[in-house]
PDB file of C-alpha atoms in Angstrom:
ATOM      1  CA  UNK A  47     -46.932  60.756-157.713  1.00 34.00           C
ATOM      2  CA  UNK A  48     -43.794  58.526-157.955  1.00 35.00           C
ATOM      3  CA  UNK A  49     -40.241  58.627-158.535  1.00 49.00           C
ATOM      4  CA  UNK A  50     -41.320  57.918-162.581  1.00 62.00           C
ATOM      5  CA  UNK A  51     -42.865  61.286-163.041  1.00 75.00           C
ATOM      6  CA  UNK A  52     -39.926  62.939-163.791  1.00 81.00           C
ATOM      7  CA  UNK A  53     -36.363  61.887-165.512  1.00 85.00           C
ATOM      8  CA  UNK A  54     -35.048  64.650-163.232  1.00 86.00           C
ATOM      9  CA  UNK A  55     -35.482  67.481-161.387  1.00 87.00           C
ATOM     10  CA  UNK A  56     -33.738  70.496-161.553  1.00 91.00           C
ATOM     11  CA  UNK A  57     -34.047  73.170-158.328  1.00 89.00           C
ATOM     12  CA  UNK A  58     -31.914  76.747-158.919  1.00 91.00           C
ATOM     13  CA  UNK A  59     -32.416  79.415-156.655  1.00 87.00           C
ATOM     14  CA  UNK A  60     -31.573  82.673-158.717  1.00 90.00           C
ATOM     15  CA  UNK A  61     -29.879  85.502-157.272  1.00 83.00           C
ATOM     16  CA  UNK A  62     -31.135  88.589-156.737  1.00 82.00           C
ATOM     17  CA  UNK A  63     -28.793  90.623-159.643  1.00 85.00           C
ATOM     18  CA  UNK A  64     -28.755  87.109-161.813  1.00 80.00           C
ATOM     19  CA  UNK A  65     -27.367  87.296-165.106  1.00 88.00           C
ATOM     20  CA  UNK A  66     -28.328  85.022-167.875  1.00 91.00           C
ATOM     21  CA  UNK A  67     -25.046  82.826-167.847  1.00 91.00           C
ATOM     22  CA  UNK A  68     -25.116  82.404-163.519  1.00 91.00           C
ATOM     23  CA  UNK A  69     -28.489  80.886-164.560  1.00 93.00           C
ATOM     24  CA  UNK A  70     -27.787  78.624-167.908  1.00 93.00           C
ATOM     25  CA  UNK A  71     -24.462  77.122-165.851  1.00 90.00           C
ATOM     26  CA  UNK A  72     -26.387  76.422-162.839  1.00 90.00           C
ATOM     27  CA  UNK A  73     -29.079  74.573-165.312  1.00 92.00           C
ATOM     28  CA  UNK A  74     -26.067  72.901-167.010  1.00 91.00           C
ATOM     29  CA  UNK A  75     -24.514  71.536-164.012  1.00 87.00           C
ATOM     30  CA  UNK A  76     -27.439  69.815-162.890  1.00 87.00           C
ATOM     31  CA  UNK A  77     -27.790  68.415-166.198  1.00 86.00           C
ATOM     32  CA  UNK A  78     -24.261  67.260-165.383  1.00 77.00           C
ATOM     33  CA  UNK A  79     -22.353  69.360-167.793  1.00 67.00           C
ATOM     34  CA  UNK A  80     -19.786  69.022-164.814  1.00 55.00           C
ATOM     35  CA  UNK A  81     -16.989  71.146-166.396  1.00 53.00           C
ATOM     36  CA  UNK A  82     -17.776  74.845-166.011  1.00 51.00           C
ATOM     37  CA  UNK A  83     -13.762  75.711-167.720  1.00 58.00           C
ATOM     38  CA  UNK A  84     -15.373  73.131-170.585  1.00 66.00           C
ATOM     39  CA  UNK A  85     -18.705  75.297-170.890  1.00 69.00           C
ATOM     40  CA  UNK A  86     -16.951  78.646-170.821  1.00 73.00           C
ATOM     41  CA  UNK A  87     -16.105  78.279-174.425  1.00 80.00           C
ATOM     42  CA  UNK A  88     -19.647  78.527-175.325  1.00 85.00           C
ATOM     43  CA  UNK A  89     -21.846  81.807-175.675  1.00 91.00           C
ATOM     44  CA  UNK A  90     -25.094  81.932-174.188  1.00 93.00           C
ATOM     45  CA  UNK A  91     -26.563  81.678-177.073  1.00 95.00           C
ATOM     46  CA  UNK A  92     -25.076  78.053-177.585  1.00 92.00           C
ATOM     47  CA  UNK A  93     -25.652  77.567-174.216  1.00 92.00           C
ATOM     48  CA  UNK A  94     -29.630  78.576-174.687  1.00 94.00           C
ATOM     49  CA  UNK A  95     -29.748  76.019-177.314  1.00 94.00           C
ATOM     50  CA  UNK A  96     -27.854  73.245-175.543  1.00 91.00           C
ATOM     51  CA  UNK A  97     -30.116  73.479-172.874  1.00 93.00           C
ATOM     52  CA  UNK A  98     -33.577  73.560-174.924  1.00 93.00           C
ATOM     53  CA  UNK A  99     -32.168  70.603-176.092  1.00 90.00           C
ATOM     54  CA  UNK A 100     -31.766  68.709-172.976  1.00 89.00           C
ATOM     55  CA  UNK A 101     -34.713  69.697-171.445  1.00 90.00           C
ATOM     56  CA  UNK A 102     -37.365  68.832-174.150  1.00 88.00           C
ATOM     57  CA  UNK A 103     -35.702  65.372-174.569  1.00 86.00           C
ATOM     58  CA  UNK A 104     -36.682  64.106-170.896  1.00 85.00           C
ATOM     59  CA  UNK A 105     -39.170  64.816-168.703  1.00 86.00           C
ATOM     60  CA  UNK A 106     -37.812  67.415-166.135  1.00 88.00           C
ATOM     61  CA  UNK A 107     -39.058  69.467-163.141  1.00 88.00           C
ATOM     62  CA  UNK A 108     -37.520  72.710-163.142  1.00 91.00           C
ATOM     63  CA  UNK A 109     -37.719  74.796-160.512  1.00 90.00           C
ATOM     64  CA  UNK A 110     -36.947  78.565-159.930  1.00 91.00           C
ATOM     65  CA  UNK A 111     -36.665  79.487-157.127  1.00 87.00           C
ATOM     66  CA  UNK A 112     -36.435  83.318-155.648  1.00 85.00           C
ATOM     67  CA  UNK A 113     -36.944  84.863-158.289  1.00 90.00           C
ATOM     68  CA  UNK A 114     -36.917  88.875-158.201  1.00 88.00           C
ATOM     69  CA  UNK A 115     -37.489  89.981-161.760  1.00 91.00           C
ATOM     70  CA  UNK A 116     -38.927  88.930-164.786  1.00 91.00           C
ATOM     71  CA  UNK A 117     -36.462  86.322-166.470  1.00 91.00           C
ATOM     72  CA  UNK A 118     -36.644  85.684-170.342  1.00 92.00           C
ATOM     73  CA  UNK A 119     -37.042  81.567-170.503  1.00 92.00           C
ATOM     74  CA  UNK A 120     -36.311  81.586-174.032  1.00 92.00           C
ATOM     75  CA  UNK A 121     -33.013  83.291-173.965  1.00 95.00           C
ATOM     76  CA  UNK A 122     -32.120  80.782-170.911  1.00 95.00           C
ATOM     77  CA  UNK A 123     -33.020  77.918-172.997  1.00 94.00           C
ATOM     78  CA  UNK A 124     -35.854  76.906-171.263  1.00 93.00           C
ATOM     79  CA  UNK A 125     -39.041  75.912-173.557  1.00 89.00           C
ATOM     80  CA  UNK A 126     -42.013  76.780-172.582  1.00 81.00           C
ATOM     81  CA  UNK A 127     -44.560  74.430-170.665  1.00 71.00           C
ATOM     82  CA  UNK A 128     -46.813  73.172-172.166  1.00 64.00           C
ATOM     83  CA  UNK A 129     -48.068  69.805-173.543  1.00 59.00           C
ATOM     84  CA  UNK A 130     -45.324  69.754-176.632  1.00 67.00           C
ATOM     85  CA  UNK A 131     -42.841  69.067-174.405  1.00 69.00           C
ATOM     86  CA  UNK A 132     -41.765  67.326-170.692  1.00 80.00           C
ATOM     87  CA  UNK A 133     -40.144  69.916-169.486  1.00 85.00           C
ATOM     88  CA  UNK A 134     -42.290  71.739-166.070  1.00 86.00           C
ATOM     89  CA  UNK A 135     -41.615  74.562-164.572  1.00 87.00           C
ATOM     90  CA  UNK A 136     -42.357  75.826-160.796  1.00 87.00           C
ATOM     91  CA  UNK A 137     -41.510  79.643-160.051  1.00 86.00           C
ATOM     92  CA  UNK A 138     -40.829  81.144-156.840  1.00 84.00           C
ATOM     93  CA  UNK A 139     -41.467  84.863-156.189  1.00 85.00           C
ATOM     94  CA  UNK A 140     -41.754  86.772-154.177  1.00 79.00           C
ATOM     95  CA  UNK A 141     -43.797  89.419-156.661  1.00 84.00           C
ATOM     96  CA  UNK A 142     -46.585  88.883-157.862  1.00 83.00           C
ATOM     97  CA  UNK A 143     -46.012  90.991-160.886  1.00 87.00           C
ATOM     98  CA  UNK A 144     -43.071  88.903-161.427  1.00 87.00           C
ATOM     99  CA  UNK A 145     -45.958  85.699-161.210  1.00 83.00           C
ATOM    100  CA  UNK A 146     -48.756  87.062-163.377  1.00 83.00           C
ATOM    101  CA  UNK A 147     -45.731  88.034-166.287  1.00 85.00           C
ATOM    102  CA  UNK A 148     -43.942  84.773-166.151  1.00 83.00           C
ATOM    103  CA  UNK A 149     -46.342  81.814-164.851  1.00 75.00           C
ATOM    104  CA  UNK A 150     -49.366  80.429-166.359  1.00 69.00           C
ATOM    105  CA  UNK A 151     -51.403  79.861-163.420  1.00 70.00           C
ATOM    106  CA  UNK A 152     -50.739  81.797-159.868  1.00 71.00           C
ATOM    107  CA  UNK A 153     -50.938  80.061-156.748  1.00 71.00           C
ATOM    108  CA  UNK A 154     -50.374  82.401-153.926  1.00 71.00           C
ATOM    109  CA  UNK A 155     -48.951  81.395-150.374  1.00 68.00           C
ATOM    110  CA  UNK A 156     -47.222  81.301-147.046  1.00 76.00           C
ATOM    111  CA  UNK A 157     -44.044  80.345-146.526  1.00 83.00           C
ATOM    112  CA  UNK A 158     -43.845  77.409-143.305  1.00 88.00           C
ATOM    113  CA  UNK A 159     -41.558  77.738-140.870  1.00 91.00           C
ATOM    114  CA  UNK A 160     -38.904  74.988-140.494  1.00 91.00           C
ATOM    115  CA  UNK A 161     -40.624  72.790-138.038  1.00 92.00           C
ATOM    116  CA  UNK A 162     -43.508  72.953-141.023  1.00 91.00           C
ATOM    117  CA  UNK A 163     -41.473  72.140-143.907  1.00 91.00           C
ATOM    118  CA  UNK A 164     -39.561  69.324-142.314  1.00 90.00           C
ATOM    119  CA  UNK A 165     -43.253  67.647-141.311  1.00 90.00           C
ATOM    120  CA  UNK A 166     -44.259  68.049-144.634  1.00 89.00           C
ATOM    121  CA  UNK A 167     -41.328  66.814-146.194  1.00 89.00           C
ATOM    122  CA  UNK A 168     -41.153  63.351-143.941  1.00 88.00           C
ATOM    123  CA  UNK A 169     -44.998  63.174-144.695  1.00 88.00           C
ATOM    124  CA  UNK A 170     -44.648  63.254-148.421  1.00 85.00           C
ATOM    125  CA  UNK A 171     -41.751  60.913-148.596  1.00 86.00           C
ATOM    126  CA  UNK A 172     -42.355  58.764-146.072  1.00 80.00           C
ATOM    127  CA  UNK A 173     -40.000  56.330-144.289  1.00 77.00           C
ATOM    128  CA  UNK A 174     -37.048  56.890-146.449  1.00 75.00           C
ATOM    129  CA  UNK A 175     -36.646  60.175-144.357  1.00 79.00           C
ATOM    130  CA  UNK A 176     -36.236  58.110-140.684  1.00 81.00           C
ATOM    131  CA  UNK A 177     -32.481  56.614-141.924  1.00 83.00           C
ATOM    132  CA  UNK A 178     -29.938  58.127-140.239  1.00 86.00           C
ATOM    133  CA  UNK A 179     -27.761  58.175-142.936  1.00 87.00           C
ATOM    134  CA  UNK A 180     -30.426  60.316-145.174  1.00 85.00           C
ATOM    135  CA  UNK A 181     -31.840  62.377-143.105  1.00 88.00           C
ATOM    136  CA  UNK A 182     -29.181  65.055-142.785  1.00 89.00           C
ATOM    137  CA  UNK A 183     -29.549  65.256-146.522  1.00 88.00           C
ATOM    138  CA  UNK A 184     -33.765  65.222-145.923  1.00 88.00           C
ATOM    139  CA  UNK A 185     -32.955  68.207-143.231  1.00 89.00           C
ATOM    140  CA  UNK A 186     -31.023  70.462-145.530  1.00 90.00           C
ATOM    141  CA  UNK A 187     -33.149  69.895-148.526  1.00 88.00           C
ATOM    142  CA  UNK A 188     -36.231  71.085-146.096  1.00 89.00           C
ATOM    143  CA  UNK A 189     -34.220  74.563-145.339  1.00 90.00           C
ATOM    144  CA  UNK A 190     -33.207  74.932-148.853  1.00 88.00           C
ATOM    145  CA  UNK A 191     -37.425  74.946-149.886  1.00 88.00           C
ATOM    146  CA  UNK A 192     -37.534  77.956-147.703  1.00 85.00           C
ATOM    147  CA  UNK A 193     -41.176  77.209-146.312  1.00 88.00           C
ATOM    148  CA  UNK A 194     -42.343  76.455-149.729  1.00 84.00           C
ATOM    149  CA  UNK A 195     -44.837  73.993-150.066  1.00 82.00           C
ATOM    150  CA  UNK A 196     -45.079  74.133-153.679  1.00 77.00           C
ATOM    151  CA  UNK A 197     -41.386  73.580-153.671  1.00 84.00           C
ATOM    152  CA  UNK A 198     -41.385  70.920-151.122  1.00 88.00           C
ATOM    153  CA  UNK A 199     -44.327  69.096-152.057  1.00 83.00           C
ATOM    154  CA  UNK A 200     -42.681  68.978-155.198  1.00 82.00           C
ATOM    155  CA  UNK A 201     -38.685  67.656-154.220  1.00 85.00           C
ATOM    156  CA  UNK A 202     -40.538  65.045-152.398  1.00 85.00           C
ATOM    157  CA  UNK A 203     -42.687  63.455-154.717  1.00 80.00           C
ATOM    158  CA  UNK A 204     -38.868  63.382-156.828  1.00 80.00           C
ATOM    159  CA  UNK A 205     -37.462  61.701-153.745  1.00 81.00           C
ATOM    160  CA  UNK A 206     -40.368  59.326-152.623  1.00 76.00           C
ATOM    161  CA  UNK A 207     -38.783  55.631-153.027  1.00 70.00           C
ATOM    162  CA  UNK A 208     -35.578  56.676-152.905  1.00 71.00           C
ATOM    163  CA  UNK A 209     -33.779  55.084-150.531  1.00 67.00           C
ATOM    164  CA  UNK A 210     -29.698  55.278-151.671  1.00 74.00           C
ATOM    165  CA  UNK A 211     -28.296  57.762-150.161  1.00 77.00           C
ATOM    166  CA  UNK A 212     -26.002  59.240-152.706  1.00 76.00           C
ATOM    167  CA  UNK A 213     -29.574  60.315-154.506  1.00 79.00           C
ATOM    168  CA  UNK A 214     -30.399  62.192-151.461  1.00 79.00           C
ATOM    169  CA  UNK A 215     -26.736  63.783-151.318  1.00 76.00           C
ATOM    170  CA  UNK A 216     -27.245  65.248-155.249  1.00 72.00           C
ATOM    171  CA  UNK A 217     -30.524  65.671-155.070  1.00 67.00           C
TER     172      UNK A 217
END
């Protein structure tokens, strides 16, 4: 895997009471639709469509993470995987009903602890991890996988080469 595989990579933990628009504006910010007051004036309907749009026209990673109860993708605006389109999609739950109704395939695991997911973060990514400027960002963006190694595995192979350190502050 290499920093090529994806155009970008999306990671939104959703709340435990989420609602479809704390969802679509977290999407939409990290497919820098900066302004939330400028993507107020859209329903979620709009906002659906907007972001179909944007993620079937690169090749993204999305990742949801936490997830409590079934979600509608479609209503979100996110298409489903498959090989018409870029866009992948890694779900976090917690449920397995929740897995078997949304996901494709199931994978079932442990969570690491933090000693875990920081060892397997700095082995996926390498060297880029041993700067001092990056590696506070490397730190949080262990704790923020929450012992995932789906999750992890995944952010790294996004972050491998990646050696400016305003890519690991957004990332």
């Amino acid at each position: 895997c290499s920093s090529d595989l994806f155009d970008q990579v999306i990671f939104v933990t959703v709340p435990r009471l989420a609602h479809r628009r704390q969802i679509q504006n977290e999407i939409m910010q990290q497919l820098s639709f900066q302004r939330v007051g400028y993507l107020d004036s859209y329903s979620e309907d709009e906002m659906a469509a907007l972001i179909y749009e944007a993620l079937t026209r690169m090749k993204v990673l999305l990742l949801l993470d936490d997830v409590w109860k079934i979600i509608n993708l479609h209503e979100i605006g996110i298409p489903n995987p498959g090989a018409n389109n870029s866009c992948w999609l890694v779900l976090a739950s917690r449920s397995l009903d929740v897995c078997r109704a949304m996901a494709g395939r199931e994978i079932e695991m442990d969570v690491l602890s933090e000693v875990e997911s920081w060892g397997l973060l700095c082995n996926q990514v390498g060297g880029e991890v041993d700067s001092p400027d990056i590696e506070p960002y490397a730190e949080a963006i262990a704790k923020e996988c929450h012992g995932s190694p789906l999750i992890i595995s995944a952010v790294a192979s996004a972050l491998r080469l990646k050696g400016s350190v305003m890519e690991w502050k957004f990332a």
